[in-house]
Tab-separated table of C-alpha atoms in Angstrom:
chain	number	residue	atom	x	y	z
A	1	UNK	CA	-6.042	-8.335	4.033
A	2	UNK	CA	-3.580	-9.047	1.310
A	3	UNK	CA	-2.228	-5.615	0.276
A	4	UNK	CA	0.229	-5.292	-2.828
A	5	UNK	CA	2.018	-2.228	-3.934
A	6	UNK	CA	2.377	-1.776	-7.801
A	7	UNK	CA	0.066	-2.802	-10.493
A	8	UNK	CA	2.953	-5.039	-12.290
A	9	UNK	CA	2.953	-6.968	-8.387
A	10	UNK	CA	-0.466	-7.889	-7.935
A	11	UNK	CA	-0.856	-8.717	-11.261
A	12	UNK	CA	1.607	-12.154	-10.981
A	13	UNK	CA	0.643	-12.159	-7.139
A	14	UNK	CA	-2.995	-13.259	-8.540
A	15	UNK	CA	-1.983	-15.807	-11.341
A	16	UNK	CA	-0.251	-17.554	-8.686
A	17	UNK	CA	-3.069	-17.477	-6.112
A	18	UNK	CA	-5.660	-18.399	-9.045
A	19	UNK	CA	-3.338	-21.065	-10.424
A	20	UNK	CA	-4.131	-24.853	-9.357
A	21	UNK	CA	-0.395	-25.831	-10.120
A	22	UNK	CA	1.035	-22.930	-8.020
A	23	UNK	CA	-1.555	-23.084	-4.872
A	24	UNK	CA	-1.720	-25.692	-2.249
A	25	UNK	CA	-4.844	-27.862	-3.265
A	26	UNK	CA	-8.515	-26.856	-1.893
A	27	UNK	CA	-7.259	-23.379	-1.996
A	28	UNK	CA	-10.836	-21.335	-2.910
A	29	UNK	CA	-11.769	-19.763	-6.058
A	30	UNK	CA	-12.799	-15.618	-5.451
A	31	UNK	CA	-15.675	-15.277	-4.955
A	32	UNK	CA	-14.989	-11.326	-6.508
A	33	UNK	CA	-12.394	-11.104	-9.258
A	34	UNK	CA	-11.226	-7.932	-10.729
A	35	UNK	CA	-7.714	-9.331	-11.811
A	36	UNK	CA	-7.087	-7.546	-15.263
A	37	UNK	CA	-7.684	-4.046	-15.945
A	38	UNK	CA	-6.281	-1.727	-18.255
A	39	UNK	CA	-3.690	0.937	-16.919
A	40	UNK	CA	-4.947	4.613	-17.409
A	41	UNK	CA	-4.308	6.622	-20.598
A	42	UNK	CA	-2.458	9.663	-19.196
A	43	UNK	CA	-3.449	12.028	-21.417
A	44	UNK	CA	-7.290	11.209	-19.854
A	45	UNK	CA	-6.729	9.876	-16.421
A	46	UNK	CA	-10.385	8.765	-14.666
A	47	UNK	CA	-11.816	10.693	-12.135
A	48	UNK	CA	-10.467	9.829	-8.273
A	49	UNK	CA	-12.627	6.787	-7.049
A	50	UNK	CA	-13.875	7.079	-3.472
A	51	UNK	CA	-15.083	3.405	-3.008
A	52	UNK	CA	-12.010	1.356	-4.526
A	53	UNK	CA	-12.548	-2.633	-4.050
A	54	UNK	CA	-10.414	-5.137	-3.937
A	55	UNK	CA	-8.975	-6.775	-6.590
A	56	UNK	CA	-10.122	-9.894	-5.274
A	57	UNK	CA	-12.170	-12.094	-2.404
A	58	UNK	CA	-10.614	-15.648	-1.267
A	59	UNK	CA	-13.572	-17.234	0.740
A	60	UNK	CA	-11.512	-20.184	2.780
A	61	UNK	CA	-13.560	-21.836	5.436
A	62	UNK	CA	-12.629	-19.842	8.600
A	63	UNK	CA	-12.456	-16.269	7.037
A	64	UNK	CA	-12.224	-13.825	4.009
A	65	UNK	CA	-9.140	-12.603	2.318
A	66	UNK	CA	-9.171	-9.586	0.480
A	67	UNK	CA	-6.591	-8.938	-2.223
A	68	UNK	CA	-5.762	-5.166	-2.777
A	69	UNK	CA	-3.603	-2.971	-5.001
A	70	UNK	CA	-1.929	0.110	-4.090
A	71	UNK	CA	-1.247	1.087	-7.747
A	72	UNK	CA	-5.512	0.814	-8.186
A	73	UNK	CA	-6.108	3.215	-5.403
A	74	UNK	CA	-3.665	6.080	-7.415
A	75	UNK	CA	-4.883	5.753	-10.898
A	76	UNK	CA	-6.544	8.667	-10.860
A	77	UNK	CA	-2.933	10.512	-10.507
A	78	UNK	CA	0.066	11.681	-12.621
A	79	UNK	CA	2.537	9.041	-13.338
A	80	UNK	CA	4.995	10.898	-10.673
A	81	UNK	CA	3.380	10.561	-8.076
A	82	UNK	CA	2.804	6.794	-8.419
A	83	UNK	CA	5.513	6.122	-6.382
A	84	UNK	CA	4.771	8.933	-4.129
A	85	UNK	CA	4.815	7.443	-0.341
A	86	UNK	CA	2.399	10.283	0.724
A	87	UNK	CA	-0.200	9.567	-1.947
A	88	UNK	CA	-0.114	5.972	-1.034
A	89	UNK	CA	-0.669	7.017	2.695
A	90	UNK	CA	-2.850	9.031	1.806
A	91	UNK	CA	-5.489	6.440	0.291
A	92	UNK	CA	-4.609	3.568	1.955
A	93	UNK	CA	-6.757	4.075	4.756
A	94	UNK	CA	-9.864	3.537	2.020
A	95	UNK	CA	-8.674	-0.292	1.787
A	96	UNK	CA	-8.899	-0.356	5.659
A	97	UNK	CA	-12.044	1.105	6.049
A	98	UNK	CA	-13.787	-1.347	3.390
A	99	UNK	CA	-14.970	-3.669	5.866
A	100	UNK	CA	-14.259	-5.099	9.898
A	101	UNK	CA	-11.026	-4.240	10.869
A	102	UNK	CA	-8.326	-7.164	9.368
A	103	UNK	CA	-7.205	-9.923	11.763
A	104	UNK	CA	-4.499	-10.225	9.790
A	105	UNK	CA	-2.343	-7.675	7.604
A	106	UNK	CA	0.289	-9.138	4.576
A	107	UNK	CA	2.217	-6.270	3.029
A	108	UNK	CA	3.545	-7.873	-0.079
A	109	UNK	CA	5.941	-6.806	-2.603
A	110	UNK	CA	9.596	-6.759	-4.618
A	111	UNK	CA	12.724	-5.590	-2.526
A	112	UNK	CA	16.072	-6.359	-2.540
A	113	UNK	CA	17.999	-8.344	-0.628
A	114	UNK	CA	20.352	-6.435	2.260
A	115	UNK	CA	23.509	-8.746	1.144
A	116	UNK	CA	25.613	-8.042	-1.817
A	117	UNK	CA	27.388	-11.151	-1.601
A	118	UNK	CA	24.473	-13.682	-1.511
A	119	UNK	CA	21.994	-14.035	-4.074
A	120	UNK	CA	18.435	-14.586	-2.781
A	121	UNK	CA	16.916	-13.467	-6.440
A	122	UNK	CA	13.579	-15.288	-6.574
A	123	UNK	CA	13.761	-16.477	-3.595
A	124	UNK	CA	10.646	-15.294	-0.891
A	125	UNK	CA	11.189	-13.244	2.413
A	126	UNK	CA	8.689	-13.631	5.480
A	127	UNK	CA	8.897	-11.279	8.470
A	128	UNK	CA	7.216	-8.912	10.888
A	129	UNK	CA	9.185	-6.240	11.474
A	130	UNK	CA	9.727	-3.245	10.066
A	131	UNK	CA	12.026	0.335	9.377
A	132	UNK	CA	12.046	2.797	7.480
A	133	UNK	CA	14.331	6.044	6.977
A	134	UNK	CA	12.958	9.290	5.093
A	135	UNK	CA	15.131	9.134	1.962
A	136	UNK	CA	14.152	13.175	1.291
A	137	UNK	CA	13.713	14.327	4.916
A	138	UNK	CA	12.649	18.031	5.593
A	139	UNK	CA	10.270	17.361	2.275
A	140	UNK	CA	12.733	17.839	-0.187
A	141	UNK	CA	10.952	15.473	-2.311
A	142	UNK	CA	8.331	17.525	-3.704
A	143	UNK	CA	6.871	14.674	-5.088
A	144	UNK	CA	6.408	12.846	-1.870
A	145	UNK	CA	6.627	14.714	1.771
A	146	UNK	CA	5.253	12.275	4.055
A	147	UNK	CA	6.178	12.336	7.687
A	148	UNK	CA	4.351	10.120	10.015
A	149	UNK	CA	6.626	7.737	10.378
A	150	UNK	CA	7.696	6.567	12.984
A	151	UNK	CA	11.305	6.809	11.712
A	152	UNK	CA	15.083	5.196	12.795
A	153	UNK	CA	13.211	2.875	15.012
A	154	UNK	CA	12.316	-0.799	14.704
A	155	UNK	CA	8.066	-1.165	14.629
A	156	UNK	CA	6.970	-4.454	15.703
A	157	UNK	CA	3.747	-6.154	15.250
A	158	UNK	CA	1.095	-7.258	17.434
A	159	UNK	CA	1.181	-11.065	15.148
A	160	UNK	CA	3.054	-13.214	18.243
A	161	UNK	CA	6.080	-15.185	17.801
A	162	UNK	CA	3.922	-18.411	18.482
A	163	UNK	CA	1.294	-17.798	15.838
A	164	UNK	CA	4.106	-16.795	12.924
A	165	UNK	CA	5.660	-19.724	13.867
A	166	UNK	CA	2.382	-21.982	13.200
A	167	UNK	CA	1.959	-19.599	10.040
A	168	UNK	CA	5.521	-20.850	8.052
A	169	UNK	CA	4.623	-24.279	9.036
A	170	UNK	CA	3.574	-25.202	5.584
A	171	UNK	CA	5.391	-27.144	3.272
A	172	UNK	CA	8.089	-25.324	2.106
A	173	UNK	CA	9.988	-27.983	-0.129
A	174	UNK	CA	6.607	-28.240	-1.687
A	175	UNK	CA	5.446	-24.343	-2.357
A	176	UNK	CA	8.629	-23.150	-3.440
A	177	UNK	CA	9.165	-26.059	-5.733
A	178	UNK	CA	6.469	-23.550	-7.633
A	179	UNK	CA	8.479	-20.856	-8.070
A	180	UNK	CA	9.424	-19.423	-11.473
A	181	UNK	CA	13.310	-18.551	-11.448
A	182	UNK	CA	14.098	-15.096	-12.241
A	183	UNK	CA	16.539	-14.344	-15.161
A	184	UNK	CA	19.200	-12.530	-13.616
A	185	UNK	CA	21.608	-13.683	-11.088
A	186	UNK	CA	18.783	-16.474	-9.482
A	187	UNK	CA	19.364	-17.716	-6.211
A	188	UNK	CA	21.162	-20.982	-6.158
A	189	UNK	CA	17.933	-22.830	-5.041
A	190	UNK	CA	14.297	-21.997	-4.290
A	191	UNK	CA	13.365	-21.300	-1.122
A	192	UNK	CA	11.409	-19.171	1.890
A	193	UNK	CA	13.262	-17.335	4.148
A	194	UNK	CA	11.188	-17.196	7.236
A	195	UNK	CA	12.052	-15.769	10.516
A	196	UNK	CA	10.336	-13.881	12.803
A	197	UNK	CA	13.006	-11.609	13.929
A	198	UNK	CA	12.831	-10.754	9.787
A	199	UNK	CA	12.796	-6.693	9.148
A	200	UNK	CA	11.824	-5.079	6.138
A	201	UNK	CA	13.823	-1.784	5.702
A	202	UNK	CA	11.711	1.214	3.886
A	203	UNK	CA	13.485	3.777	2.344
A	204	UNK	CA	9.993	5.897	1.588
A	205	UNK	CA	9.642	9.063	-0.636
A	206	UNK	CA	11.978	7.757	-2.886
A	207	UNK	CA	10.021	8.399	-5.998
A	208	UNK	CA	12.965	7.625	-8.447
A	209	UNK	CA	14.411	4.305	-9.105
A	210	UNK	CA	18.224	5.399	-9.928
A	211	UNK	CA	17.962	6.768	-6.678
A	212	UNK	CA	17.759	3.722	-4.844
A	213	UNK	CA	21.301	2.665	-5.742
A	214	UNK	CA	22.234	5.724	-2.813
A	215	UNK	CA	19.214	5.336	-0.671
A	216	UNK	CA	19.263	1.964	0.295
A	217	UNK	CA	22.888	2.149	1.568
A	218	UNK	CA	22.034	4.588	3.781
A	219	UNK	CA	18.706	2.872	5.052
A	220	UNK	CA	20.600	-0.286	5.976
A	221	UNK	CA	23.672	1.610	7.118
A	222	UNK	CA	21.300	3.977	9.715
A	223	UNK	CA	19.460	0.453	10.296
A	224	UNK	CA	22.849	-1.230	11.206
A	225	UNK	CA	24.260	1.919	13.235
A	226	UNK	CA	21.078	1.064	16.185
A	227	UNK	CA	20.747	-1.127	18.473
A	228	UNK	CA	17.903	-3.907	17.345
A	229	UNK	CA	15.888	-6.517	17.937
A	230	UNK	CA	15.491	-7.743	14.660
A	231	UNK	CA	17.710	-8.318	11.436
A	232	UNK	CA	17.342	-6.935	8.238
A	233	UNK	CA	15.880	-8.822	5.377
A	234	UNK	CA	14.376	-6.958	2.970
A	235	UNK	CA	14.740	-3.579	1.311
A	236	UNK	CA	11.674	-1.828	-0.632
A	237	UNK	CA	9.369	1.643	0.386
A	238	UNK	CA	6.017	0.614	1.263
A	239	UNK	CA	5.986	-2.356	3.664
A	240	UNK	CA	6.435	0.020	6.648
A	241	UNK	CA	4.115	2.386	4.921
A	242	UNK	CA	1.306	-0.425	5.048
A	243	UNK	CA	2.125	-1.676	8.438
A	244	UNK	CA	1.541	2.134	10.449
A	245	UNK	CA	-1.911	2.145	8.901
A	246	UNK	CA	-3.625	-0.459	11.191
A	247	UNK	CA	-2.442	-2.217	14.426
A	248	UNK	CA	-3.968	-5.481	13.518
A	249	UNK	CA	-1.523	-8.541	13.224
A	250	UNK	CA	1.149	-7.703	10.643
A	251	UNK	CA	3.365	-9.572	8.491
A	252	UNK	CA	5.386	-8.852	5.189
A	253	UNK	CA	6.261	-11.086	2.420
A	254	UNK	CA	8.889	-9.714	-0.149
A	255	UNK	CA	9.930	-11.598	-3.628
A	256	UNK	CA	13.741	-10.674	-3.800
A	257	UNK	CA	14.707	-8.965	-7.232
A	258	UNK	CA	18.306	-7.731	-6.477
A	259	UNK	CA	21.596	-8.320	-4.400
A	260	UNK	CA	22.160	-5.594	-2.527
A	261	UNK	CA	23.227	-2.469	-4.332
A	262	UNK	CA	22.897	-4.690	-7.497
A	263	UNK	CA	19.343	-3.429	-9.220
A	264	UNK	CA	21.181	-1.601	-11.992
A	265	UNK	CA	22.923	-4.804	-12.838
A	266	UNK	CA	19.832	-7.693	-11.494
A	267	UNK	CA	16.484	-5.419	-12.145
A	268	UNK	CA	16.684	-2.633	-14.599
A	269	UNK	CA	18.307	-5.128	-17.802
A	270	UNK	CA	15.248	-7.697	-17.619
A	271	UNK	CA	12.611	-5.623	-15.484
A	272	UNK	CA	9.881	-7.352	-16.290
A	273	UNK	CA	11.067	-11.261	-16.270
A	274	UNK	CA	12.990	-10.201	-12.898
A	275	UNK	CA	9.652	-8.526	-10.998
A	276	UNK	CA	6.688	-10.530	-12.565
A	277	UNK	CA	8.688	-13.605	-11.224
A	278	UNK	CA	9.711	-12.647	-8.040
A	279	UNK	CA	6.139	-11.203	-7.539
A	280	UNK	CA	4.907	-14.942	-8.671
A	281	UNK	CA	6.945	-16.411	-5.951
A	282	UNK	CA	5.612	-13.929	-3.291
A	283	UNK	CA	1.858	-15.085	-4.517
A	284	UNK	CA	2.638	-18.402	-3.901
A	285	UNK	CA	3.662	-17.927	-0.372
A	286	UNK	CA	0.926	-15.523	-0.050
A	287	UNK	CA	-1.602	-18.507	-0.792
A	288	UNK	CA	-0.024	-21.186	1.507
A	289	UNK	CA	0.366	-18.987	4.291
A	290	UNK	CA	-3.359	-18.262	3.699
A	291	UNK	CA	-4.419	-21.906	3.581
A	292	UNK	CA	-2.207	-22.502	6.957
A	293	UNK	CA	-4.016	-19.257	8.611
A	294	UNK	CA	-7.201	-21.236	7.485
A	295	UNK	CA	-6.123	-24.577	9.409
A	296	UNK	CA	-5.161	-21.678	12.751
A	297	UNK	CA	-8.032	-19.992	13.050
């Protein structure tokens, strides 16, 4: 199960997985495609859907991968609460209880990198860990007042250290060679950064972007203050969100937009050339990792 958060994610996670010059070669073509769909007028949003599908099928030889979308489970909801971490908690059990329970579980989206003074932009993060910090505790976000957590604490998954290891064993030379380079402050070469001990941070109900700029300080800086197993890699909201929804074998891959603190100066002047190619690049890893799971299992 292949879950991406926004709409503008999956949208260049799926060229890449559908594209013969971004994929590793015998990859499979869906056999269920939904990949284009118009976003909702506002002013007539559709009616809640209570049997969402995927966006799309992969049938390798050994198993089935589902591609899903956050963003499609939500349409039927203002454009505030799109963000909202306890409306995407909320229906993400529906993805879940589609079919079998997943043997595996990729939470993939944009984040920024935890390191102001080296540019990963573009570049693709693979871990299994994860943290998050409320960034409106006591609800204070009226927008988003979701408290499940766990919270301040490190949640591993139940993937082993063995099997993620045979997982990155592609060729990564060869799949990142595919990547598109973002336009603002690129990394100085393409490449996956893989580890195990990886951890994405989640700063969730954070439901506006200028207040990341405050949030994720704090996230890293509570993340930092512990002690850990585990070393922060990735900054975002709904990785950790996804992961506490199942138990089954977890991993998250993140396409890095900004240096850290940087997403006034690295996202918000080219949004769209920054997150559609970062979100390429996670797509790309997304469908080697796939066809690597397909050689495991």
């Amino acid at each position: 199960m292949v879950v991406v958060n926004k709409w503008w994610e999956c949208d260049p996670v799926l060229f890449a997985m559908l594209s013969d010059n971004a994929r590793p070669p015998g990859s499979p073509w869906p056999s269920a495609l939904q990949s284009g769909r118009p976003r909702p007028d506002p002013s007539h949003l559709p009616t809640e859907n209570p049997k969402p599908l995927p966006r799309a099928v992969f049938p390798y030889k050994t198993f089935q991968a589902e591609v899903w979308c956050i963003s499609d489970l939500l349409e039927h909801l203002d454009s505030t609460l799109q963000s909202s971490s306890e409306q995407k908690a909320k229906y993400l059990p529906r993805m879940y209880s589609f079919g079998p329970s997943p043997d595996l579980v990729l939470a993939v989206g944009t984040a920024e990198f935890p390191d102001a003074m080296v540019s990963e932009n573009g570049n693709v993060v693979v871990g299994s860990k994860v943290f998050m910090v409320d960034g409106h505790p006591d609800g204070s976000n009226p927008l988003s007042k979701w408290s499940d957590g766990p919270f301040g604490q490190v949640i591993d998954s139940s993937l082993t250290r063995s099997v993620f290891a045979k997982l990155v064993q592609f060729d990564v030379p060869l799949a990142s060679n595919r990547f598109l380079a973002v336009p603002l402050a690129p990394a100085s070469s393409p490449w996956v950064v893989a580890d195990y001990l990886n951890v994405a941070l989640g700063a969730v109900n954070v439901t506006d972007y200028s207040e990341y700029s405050l949030v994720d300080p704090l996230t890293a800086k509570e993340f930092w203050s512990k002690p850990r197993d585990g070393k922060a890699a990735s900054i975002e909201t709904t990785h950790g969100v996804i992961r506490v929804q199942s138990e089954s074998p977890f991993l998250f891959i993140s396409g890095i937009v900004d240096r850290f603190g940087y997403f006034d100066q690295d996202v918000n002047p080219r949004s769209h050339g920054q997150n559609t190619a970062a979100a390429h690049n996670a797509g790309v890893v997304v469908s080697w990792l796939l066809s690597r799971f397909d050689l495991l299992t």
